[in-house]
PDB file of C-alpha atoms in Angstrom:
ATOM      1  CA  MET A  10      30.058 -22.233  98.802  1.00 51.00           C
ATOM      2  CA  THR A  11      33.371 -20.782 100.014  1.00 57.00           C
ATOM      3  CA  GLN A  12      34.807 -24.282 100.401  1.00 58.00           C
ATOM      4  CA  ASN A  13      33.608 -25.171  96.899  1.00 64.00           C
ATOM      5  CA  ARG A  14      35.288 -22.053  95.453  1.00 68.00           C
ATOM      6  CA  SER A  15      38.530 -22.858  97.284  1.00 72.00           C
ATOM      7  CA  SER A  16      38.460 -26.453  96.012  1.00 72.00           C
ATOM      8  CA  LYS A  17      37.924 -25.263  92.428  1.00 75.00           C
ATOM      9  CA  LYS A  18      40.880 -22.895  92.685  1.00 78.00           C
ATOM     10  CA  ARG A  19      43.138 -25.627  94.086  1.00 79.00           C
ATOM     11  CA  LEU A  20      42.063 -28.076  91.381  1.00 79.00           C
ATOM     12  CA  SER A  21      42.681 -25.494  88.634  1.00 82.00           C
ATOM     13  CA  ILE A  22      46.235 -24.789  89.838  1.00 84.00           C
ATOM     14  CA  ALA A  23      46.914 -28.526  90.230  1.00 83.00           C
ATOM     15  CA  LEU A  24      45.624 -29.089  86.675  1.00 83.00           C
ATOM     16  CA  ALA A  25      48.030 -26.482  85.239  1.00 85.00           C
ATOM     17  CA  ILE A  26      51.058 -27.915  87.098  1.00 86.00           C
ATOM     18  CA  THR A  27      50.218 -31.489  86.099  1.00 83.00           C
ATOM     19  CA  ALA A  28      49.753 -30.590  82.411  1.00 84.00           C
ATOM     20  CA  THR A  29      53.175 -28.911  82.289  1.00 86.00           C
ATOM     21  CA  TRP A  30      55.037 -31.794  83.922  1.00 82.00           C
ATOM     22  CA  PHE A  31      53.220 -34.451  81.902  1.00 82.00           C
ATOM     23  CA  PHE A  32      54.855 -33.189  78.699  1.00 85.00           C
ATOM     24  CA  ILE A  33      58.250 -32.866  80.416  1.00 84.00           C
ATOM     25  CA  GLU A  34      58.135 -36.429  81.788  1.00 79.00           C
ATOM     26  CA  LEU A  35      56.821 -37.873  78.531  1.00 82.00           C
ATOM     27  CA  LEU A  36      59.688 -36.386  76.512  1.00 85.00           C
ATOM     28  CA  GLY A  37      62.191 -37.342  79.216  1.00 81.00           C
ATOM     29  CA  GLY A  38      60.880 -40.922  79.347  1.00 79.00           C
ATOM     30  CA  PHE A  39      61.258 -41.417  75.589  1.00 82.00           C
ATOM     31  CA  TYR A  40      64.710 -39.841  75.592  1.00 82.00           C
ATOM     32  CA  ALA A  41      65.943 -41.915  78.553  1.00 78.00           C
ATOM     33  CA  ASN A  42      64.108 -45.085  77.397  1.00 78.00           C
ATOM     34  CA  SER A  43      62.803 -45.523  80.956  1.00 75.00           C
ATOM     35  CA  LEU A  44      59.603 -47.463  81.652  1.00 72.00           C
ATOM     36  CA  ALA A  45      59.462 -46.078  85.188  1.00 69.00           C
ATOM     37  CA  LEU A  46      59.478 -42.536  83.774  1.00 73.00           C
ATOM     38  CA  LEU A  47      57.009 -43.356  80.979  1.00 75.00           C
ATOM     39  CA  ALA A  48      54.754 -45.095  83.516  1.00 70.00           C
ATOM     40  CA  ASP A  49      54.893 -41.991  85.661  1.00 69.00           C
ATOM     41  CA  ALA A  50      54.060 -39.837  82.623  1.00 75.00           C
ATOM     42  CA  ALA A  51      51.158 -42.150  81.708  1.00 71.00           C
ATOM     43  CA  HIS A  52      49.875 -41.877  85.233  1.00 68.00           C
ATOM     44  CA  MET A  53      50.244 -38.120  85.005  1.00 73.00           C
ATOM     45  CA  LEU A  54      48.032 -38.216  81.909  1.00 73.00           C
ATOM     46  CA  THR A  55      45.335 -39.952  83.943  1.00 70.00           C
ATOM     47  CA  ASP A  56      45.919 -37.264  86.577  1.00 73.00           C
ATOM     48  CA  LEU A  57      45.006 -34.668  83.951  1.00 76.00           C
ATOM     49  CA  ALA A  58      41.796 -36.548  83.169  1.00 73.00           C
ATOM     50  CA  ALA A  59      41.086 -37.117  86.870  1.00 73.00           C
ATOM     51  CA  LEU A  60      41.670 -33.506  87.876  1.00 78.00           C
ATOM     52  CA  GLY A  61      39.609 -32.275  84.925  1.00 79.00           C
ATOM     53  CA  LEU A  62      36.808 -34.698  85.790  1.00 76.00           C
ATOM     54  CA  SER A  63      36.932 -33.689  89.455  1.00 77.00           C
ATOM     55  CA  LEU A  64      36.793 -29.998  88.544  1.00 78.00           C
ATOM     56  CA  PHE A  65      33.855 -30.599  86.192  1.00 78.00           C
ATOM     57  CA  ALA A  66      32.024 -32.618  88.868  1.00 76.00           C
ATOM     58  CA  LEU A  67      32.673 -29.892  91.426  1.00 75.00           C
ATOM     59  CA  ILE A  68      31.081 -27.315  89.113  1.00 77.00           C
ATOM     60  CA  ILE A  69      28.107 -29.567  88.287  1.00 78.00           C
ATOM     61  CA  SER A  70      27.489 -30.584  91.920  1.00 71.00           C
ATOM     62  CA  VAL A  71      26.483 -27.052  93.001  1.00 73.00           C
ATOM     63  CA  ARG A  72      23.751 -26.739  90.385  1.00 77.00           C
ATOM     64  CA  PRO A  73      20.310 -26.384  91.987  1.00 78.00           C
ATOM     65  CA  ALA A  74      17.845 -29.256  92.106  1.00 76.00           C
ATOM     66  CA  THR A  75      15.218 -29.522  89.358  1.00 78.00           C
ATOM     67  CA  HIS A  76      11.955 -31.422  88.929  1.00 76.00           C
ATOM     68  CA  GLU A  77      13.889 -34.074  87.025  1.00 78.00           C
ATOM     69  CA  LYS A  78      16.837 -34.155  89.492  1.00 75.00           C
ATOM     70  CA  THR A  79      15.054 -33.586  92.789  1.00 75.00           C
ATOM     71  CA  TYR A  80      18.129 -34.498  94.851  1.00 74.00           C
ATOM     72  CA  GLY A  81      20.366 -32.127  92.892  1.00 73.00           C
ATOM     73  CA  TYR A  82      23.706 -33.032  91.329  1.00 75.00           C
ATOM     74  CA  PHE A  83      25.835 -33.700  94.392  1.00 71.00           C
ATOM     75  CA  ARG A  84      26.460 -37.334  93.434  1.00 77.00           C
ATOM     76  CA  ALA A  85      28.236 -36.229  90.274  1.00 76.00           C
ATOM     77  CA  GLU A  86      31.270 -35.935  92.563  1.00 71.00           C
ATOM     78  CA  ILE A  87      30.830 -39.545  93.735  1.00 78.00           C
ATOM     79  CA  LEU A  88      30.637 -40.729  90.122  1.00 82.00           C
ATOM     80  CA  ALA A  89      33.847 -38.807  89.371  1.00 78.00           C
ATOM     81  CA  ALA A  90      35.545 -40.434  92.360  1.00 77.00           C
ATOM     82  CA  LEU A  91      34.447 -43.886  91.157  1.00 84.00           C
ATOM     83  CA  ALA A  92      35.731 -43.187  87.631  1.00 84.00           C
ATOM     84  CA  ASN A  93      39.071 -42.007  89.011  1.00 78.00           C
ATOM     85  CA  GLY A  94      39.428 -45.153  91.093  1.00 82.00           C
ATOM     86  CA  VAL A  95      38.701 -47.418  88.121  1.00 86.00           C
ATOM     87  CA  PHE A  96      41.192 -45.512  85.923  1.00 82.00           C
ATOM     88  CA  LEU A  97      43.872 -45.951  88.578  1.00 79.00           C
ATOM     89  CA  VAL A  98      43.326 -49.705  88.793  1.00 85.00           C
ATOM     90  CA  LEU A  99      43.554 -50.049  84.995  1.00 86.00           C
ATOM     91  CA  ILE A 100      46.745 -47.948  84.853  1.00 81.00           C
ATOM     92  CA  GLY A 101      48.314 -50.091  87.587  1.00 83.00           C
ATOM     93  CA  ILE A 102      47.512 -53.289  85.679  1.00 89.00           C
ATOM     94  CA  TYR A 103      48.950 -51.853  82.448  1.00 84.00           C
ATOM     95  CA  ILE A 104      52.190 -50.817  84.168  1.00 83.00           C
ATOM     96  CA  CYS A 105      52.552 -54.367  85.543  1.00 88.00           C
ATOM     97  CA  TYR A 106      52.113 -55.751  82.015  1.00 88.00           C
ATOM     98  CA  GLU A 107      54.748 -53.422  80.537  1.00 83.00           C
ATOM     99  CA  ALA A 108      57.137 -54.236  83.381  1.00 84.00           C
ATOM    100  CA  TYR A 109      56.724 -57.959  82.665  1.00 87.00           C
ATOM    101  CA  GLN A 110      57.759 -57.349  79.041  1.00 84.00           C
ATOM    102  CA  ARG A 111      60.927 -55.600  80.238  1.00 82.00           C
ATOM    103  CA  PHE A 112      61.779 -58.476  82.544  1.00 83.00           C
ATOM    104  CA  MET A 113      62.046 -60.677  79.451  1.00 80.00           C
ATOM    105  CA  PHE A 114      64.167 -58.188  77.485  1.00 77.00           C
ATOM    106  CA  PRO A 115      65.594 -55.500  79.810  1.00 74.00           C
ATOM    107  CA  PRO A 116      66.692 -52.521  77.651  1.00 73.00           C
ATOM    108  CA  GLU A 117      69.468 -50.081  78.500  1.00 73.00           C
ATOM    109  CA  VAL A 118      68.212 -46.903  80.169  1.00 74.00           C
ATOM    110  CA  ARG A 119      69.796 -43.431  80.103  1.00 77.00           C
ATOM    111  CA  SER A 120      69.879 -43.217  83.878  1.00 79.00           C
ATOM    112  CA  VAL A 121      71.152 -39.666  84.450  1.00 82.00           C
ATOM    113  CA  PRO A 122      68.508 -37.846  82.329  1.00 82.00           C
ATOM    114  CA  MET A 123      65.878 -40.114  83.872  1.00 80.00           C
ATOM    115  CA  LEU A 124      67.064 -39.169  87.352  1.00 84.00           C
ATOM    116  CA  VAL A 125      66.955 -35.440  86.597  1.00 85.00           C
ATOM    117  CA  VAL A 126      63.443 -35.548  85.118  1.00 82.00           C
ATOM    118  CA  ALA A 127      62.122 -37.791  87.915  1.00 83.00           C
ATOM    119  CA  THR A 128      63.486 -35.441  90.581  1.00 87.00           C
ATOM    120  CA  THR A 129      61.862 -32.362  89.058  1.00 85.00           C
ATOM    121  CA  GLY A 130      58.650 -34.361  88.609  1.00 83.00           C
ATOM    122  CA  LEU A 131      58.685 -35.254  92.297  1.00 87.00           C
ATOM    123  CA  VAL A 132      58.831 -31.558  93.219  1.00 87.00           C
ATOM    124  CA  ALA A 133      55.839 -30.809  90.957  1.00 85.00           C
ATOM    125  CA  ASN A 134      53.868 -33.718  92.435  1.00 84.00           C
ATOM    126  CA  LEU A 135      54.591 -32.630  96.002  1.00 89.00           C
ATOM    127  CA  VAL A 136      53.354 -29.104  95.254  1.00 87.00           C
ATOM    128  CA  THR A 137      50.179 -30.489  93.647  1.00 85.00           C
ATOM    129  CA  ALA A 138      49.579 -32.945  96.504  1.00 85.00           C
ATOM    130  CA  SER A 139      49.939 -30.166  99.084  1.00 85.00           C
ATOM    131  CA  LEU A 140      47.260 -28.157  97.240  1.00 81.00           C
ATOM    132  CA  LEU A 141      44.745 -31.009  97.476  1.00 82.00           C
ATOM    133  CA  CYS A 142      45.701 -32.516 100.846  1.00 79.00           C
ATOM    134  CA  SER A 143      43.602 -30.329 103.132  1.00 70.00           C
ATOM    135  CA  ALA A 144      40.466 -30.568 100.949  1.00 67.00           C
ATOM    136  CA  GLN A 145      40.526 -34.350 100.381  1.00 64.00           C
ATOM    137  CA  HIS A 146      39.416 -35.330 103.916  1.00 65.00           C
ATOM    138  CA  ASP A 147      35.855 -34.056 103.489  1.00 64.00           C
ATOM    139  CA  ASN A 148      35.292 -34.640  99.778  1.00 68.00           C
ATOM    140  CA  LEU A 149      35.415 -38.051  98.103  1.00 69.00           C
ATOM    141  CA  ASN A 150      35.810 -36.458  94.668  1.00 70.00           C
ATOM    142  CA  ILE A 151      38.859 -34.433  95.760  1.00 76.00           C
ATOM    143  CA  ARG A 152      40.208 -37.546  97.485  1.00 78.00           C
ATOM    144  CA  GLY A 153      40.097 -39.359  94.137  1.00 77.00           C
ATOM    145  CA  ALA A 154      42.148 -36.589  92.521  1.00 77.00           C
ATOM    146  CA  PHE A 155      44.499 -36.548  95.526  1.00 82.00           C
ATOM    147  CA  LEU A 156      45.078 -40.315  95.266  1.00 80.00           C
ATOM    148  CA  HIS A 157      45.960 -39.877  91.587  1.00 74.00           C
ATOM    149  CA  VAL A 158      48.571 -37.272  92.497  1.00 81.00           C
ATOM    150  CA  LEU A 159      49.798 -39.371  95.433  1.00 82.00           C
ATOM    151  CA  GLY A 160      50.252 -42.334  93.106  1.00 77.00           C
ATOM    152  CA  ASP A 161      52.169 -40.072  90.752  1.00 77.00           C
ATOM    153  CA  THR A 162      54.377 -38.954  93.642  1.00 84.00           C
ATOM    154  CA  LEU A 163      55.127 -42.608  94.426  1.00 81.00           C
ATOM    155  CA  GLY A 164      55.951 -43.099  90.741  1.00 78.00           C
ATOM    156  CA  SER A 165      58.452 -40.232  90.854  1.00 81.00           C
ATOM    157  CA  VAL A 166      60.062 -41.619  94.018  1.00 86.00           C
ATOM    158  CA  GLY A 167      60.261 -45.053  92.386  1.00 83.00           C
ATOM    159  CA  ALA A 168      61.828 -43.605  89.239  1.00 81.00           C
ATOM    160  CA  ILE A 169      64.420 -41.768  91.360  1.00 87.00           C
ATOM    161  CA  VAL A 170      65.288 -44.968  93.271  1.00 88.00           C
ATOM    162  CA  ALA A 171      65.571 -46.934  90.020  1.00 85.00           C
ATOM    163  CA  GLY A 172      67.685 -44.161  88.473  1.00 84.00           C
ATOM    164  CA  ILE A 173      70.147 -44.163  91.382  1.00 89.00           C
ATOM    165  CA  ILE A 174      70.485 -47.965  91.231  1.00 88.00           C
ATOM    166  CA  MET A 175      71.118 -47.887  87.485  1.00 85.00           C
ATOM    167  CA  VAL A 176      73.615 -45.009  87.710  1.00 85.00           C
ATOM    168  CA  VAL A 177      75.626 -46.692  90.473  1.00 87.00           C
ATOM    169  CA  TRP A 178      75.350 -50.413  89.624  1.00 86.00           C
ATOM    170  CA  HIS A 179      74.083 -50.393  85.975  1.00 82.00           C
ATOM    171  CA  TRP A 180      71.389 -52.888  87.000  1.00 85.00           C
ATOM    172  CA  TYR A 181      68.628 -52.147  84.482  1.00 82.00           C
ATOM    173  CA  LEU A 182      66.111 -54.606  85.958  1.00 86.00           C
ATOM    174  CA  ALA A 183      65.599 -52.002  88.672  1.00 85.00           C
ATOM    175  CA  ASP A 184      63.414 -50.065  86.211  1.00 81.00           C
ATOM    176  CA  PRO A 185      60.651 -52.716  85.791  1.00 85.00           C
ATOM    177  CA  ILE A 186      60.941 -53.901  89.429  1.00 87.00           C
ATOM    178  CA  VAL A 187      60.313 -50.414  90.804  1.00 82.00           C
ATOM    179  CA  SER A 188      57.523 -49.923  88.254  1.00 81.00           C
ATOM    180  CA  ILE A 189      55.698 -53.033  89.523  1.00 87.00           C
ATOM    181  CA  ILE A 190      56.049 -51.970  93.166  1.00 82.00           C
ATOM    182  CA  VAL A 191      54.615 -48.538  92.382  1.00 78.00           C
ATOM    183  CA  ALA A 192      51.801 -50.078  90.305  1.00 82.00           C
ATOM    184  CA  LEU A 193      50.779 -52.407  93.153  1.00 84.00           C
ATOM    185  CA  LEU A 194      50.724 -49.493  95.605  1.00 78.00           C
ATOM    186  CA  ILE A 195      48.528 -47.534  93.173  1.00 76.00           C
ATOM    187  CA  ILE A 196      46.102 -50.469  92.790  1.00 84.00           C
ATOM    188  CA  TYR A 197      45.920 -50.978  96.553  1.00 80.00           C
ATOM    189  CA  GLY A 198      45.136 -47.329  97.270  1.00 75.00           C
ATOM    190  CA  SER A 199      42.630 -46.910  94.446  1.00 79.00           C
ATOM    191  CA  TRP A 200      40.678 -50.060  95.341  1.00 84.00           C
ATOM    192  CA  HIS A 201      39.634 -48.451  98.632  1.00 77.00           C
ATOM    193  CA  LEU A 202      38.384 -45.406  96.700  1.00 76.00           C
ATOM    194  CA  VAL A 203      36.345 -47.623  94.355  1.00 84.00           C
ATOM    195  CA  ARG A 204      34.831 -49.557  97.262  1.00 85.00           C
ATOM    196  CA  GLU A 205      33.946 -46.410  99.195  1.00 80.00           C
ATOM    197  CA  SER A 206      32.389 -44.771  96.117  1.00 81.00           C
ATOM    198  CA  VAL A 207      30.265 -47.856  95.412  1.00 84.00           C
ATOM    199  CA  ASP A 208      29.128 -47.919  99.061  1.00 83.00           C
ATOM    200  CA  VAL A 209      27.945 -44.309  98.779  1.00 79.00           C
ATOM    201  CA  LEU A 210      26.131 -44.919  95.473  1.00 81.00           C
ATOM    202  CA  LEU A 211      24.428 -48.025  96.923  1.00 81.00           C
ATOM    203  CA  GLU A 212      23.644 -46.074 100.120  1.00 77.00           C
ATOM    204  CA  GLY A 213      25.523 -48.647 102.179  1.00 79.00           C
ATOM    205  CA  THR A 214      26.082 -48.334 105.911  1.00 79.00           C
ATOM    206  CA  PRO A 215      29.155 -46.210 106.742  1.00 73.00           C
ATOM    207  CA  ARG A 216      31.992 -48.538 107.744  1.00 73.00           C
ATOM    208  CA  HIS A 217      32.515 -46.878 111.121  1.00 71.00           C
ATOM    209  CA  LEU A 218      28.944 -47.711 112.211  1.00 79.00           C
ATOM    210  CA  ASN A 219      27.839 -51.066 113.695  1.00 83.00           C
ATOM    211  CA  VAL A 220      24.146 -51.500 112.899  1.00 83.00           C
ATOM    212  CA  THR A 221      23.742 -54.416 115.329  1.00 85.00           C
ATOM    213  CA  ASN A 222      24.958 -52.268 118.234  1.00 87.00           C
ATOM    214  CA  ILE A 223      22.753 -49.340 117.139  1.00 85.00           C
ATOM    215  CA  LEU A 224      19.650 -51.588 117.017  1.00 84.00           C
ATOM    216  CA  ALA A 225      20.503 -53.005 120.447  1.00 85.00           C
ATOM    217  CA  ASP A 226      20.915 -49.507 121.931  1.00 86.00           C
ATOM    218  CA  LEU A 227      17.626 -48.271 120.452  1.00 86.00           C
ATOM    219  CA  GLY A 228      15.832 -51.429 121.562  1.00 82.00           C
ATOM    220  CA  SER A 229      16.961 -50.887 125.160  1.00 87.00           C
ATOM    221  CA  VAL A 230      15.075 -47.570 125.380  1.00 88.00           C
ATOM    222  CA  ASN A 231      11.845 -47.832 127.427  1.00 88.00           C
ATOM    223  CA  GLY A 232       8.783 -47.919 125.196  1.00 87.00           C
ATOM    224  CA  VAL A 233      10.613 -49.040 122.016  1.00 86.00           C
ATOM    225  CA  ARG A 234       9.157 -52.349 120.835  1.00 83.00           C
ATOM    226  CA  SER A 235      10.966 -52.680 117.477  1.00 81.00           C
ATOM    227  CA  VAL A 236      13.293 -50.785 115.126  1.00 82.00           C
ATOM    228  CA  HIS A 237      12.938 -50.888 111.344  1.00 78.00           C
ATOM    229  CA  ASP A 238      13.899 -48.918 108.199  1.00 69.00           C
TER     230      ASP A 238
END
């Protein structure tokens, strides 16, 4: 219960920080005409949904079991983790699509404002990530929220790199190129979350266990004739 209360507090603070910086990055992205910044803001919007969903699932999961829900509500957190993973994959695909459009017609980007907003966004993301880091190892739901924030942190780093390139060399293709790299990293990380969530929901064998070896070890015990179920 203490761990649950601590996780709820961390998620609430992370939610407040993310909401504030979403509006800042959104306005900065439109002003600077930067896809990398707008992509980061869009991802931050999914962070808001993900953190809110994770917080809701955390509250629901501690409800006592009933005659209708005899196993309780713990798997609400797994469903939230699965939803977060799917959202991340979709966001990554959308960013790749928008980046492709900018490859065809690369617009001019106000690099300096973009760089300033991206740098402050990185600080906010690092603070949020540090809040969730310690709790994400033992909770798949928190891990989903953490991966959202981690993807956002990568987006901020990418926007900073693109901003520096455009300030120094005025090479505006850096904006969509960095956006695609960040999107692919987001998709890669979130796919593992989706796969792990599905394994839990289907009650699959944990990946660190080798069932063949376990059956062989049990079968070698004197008096054991067969192992099943």
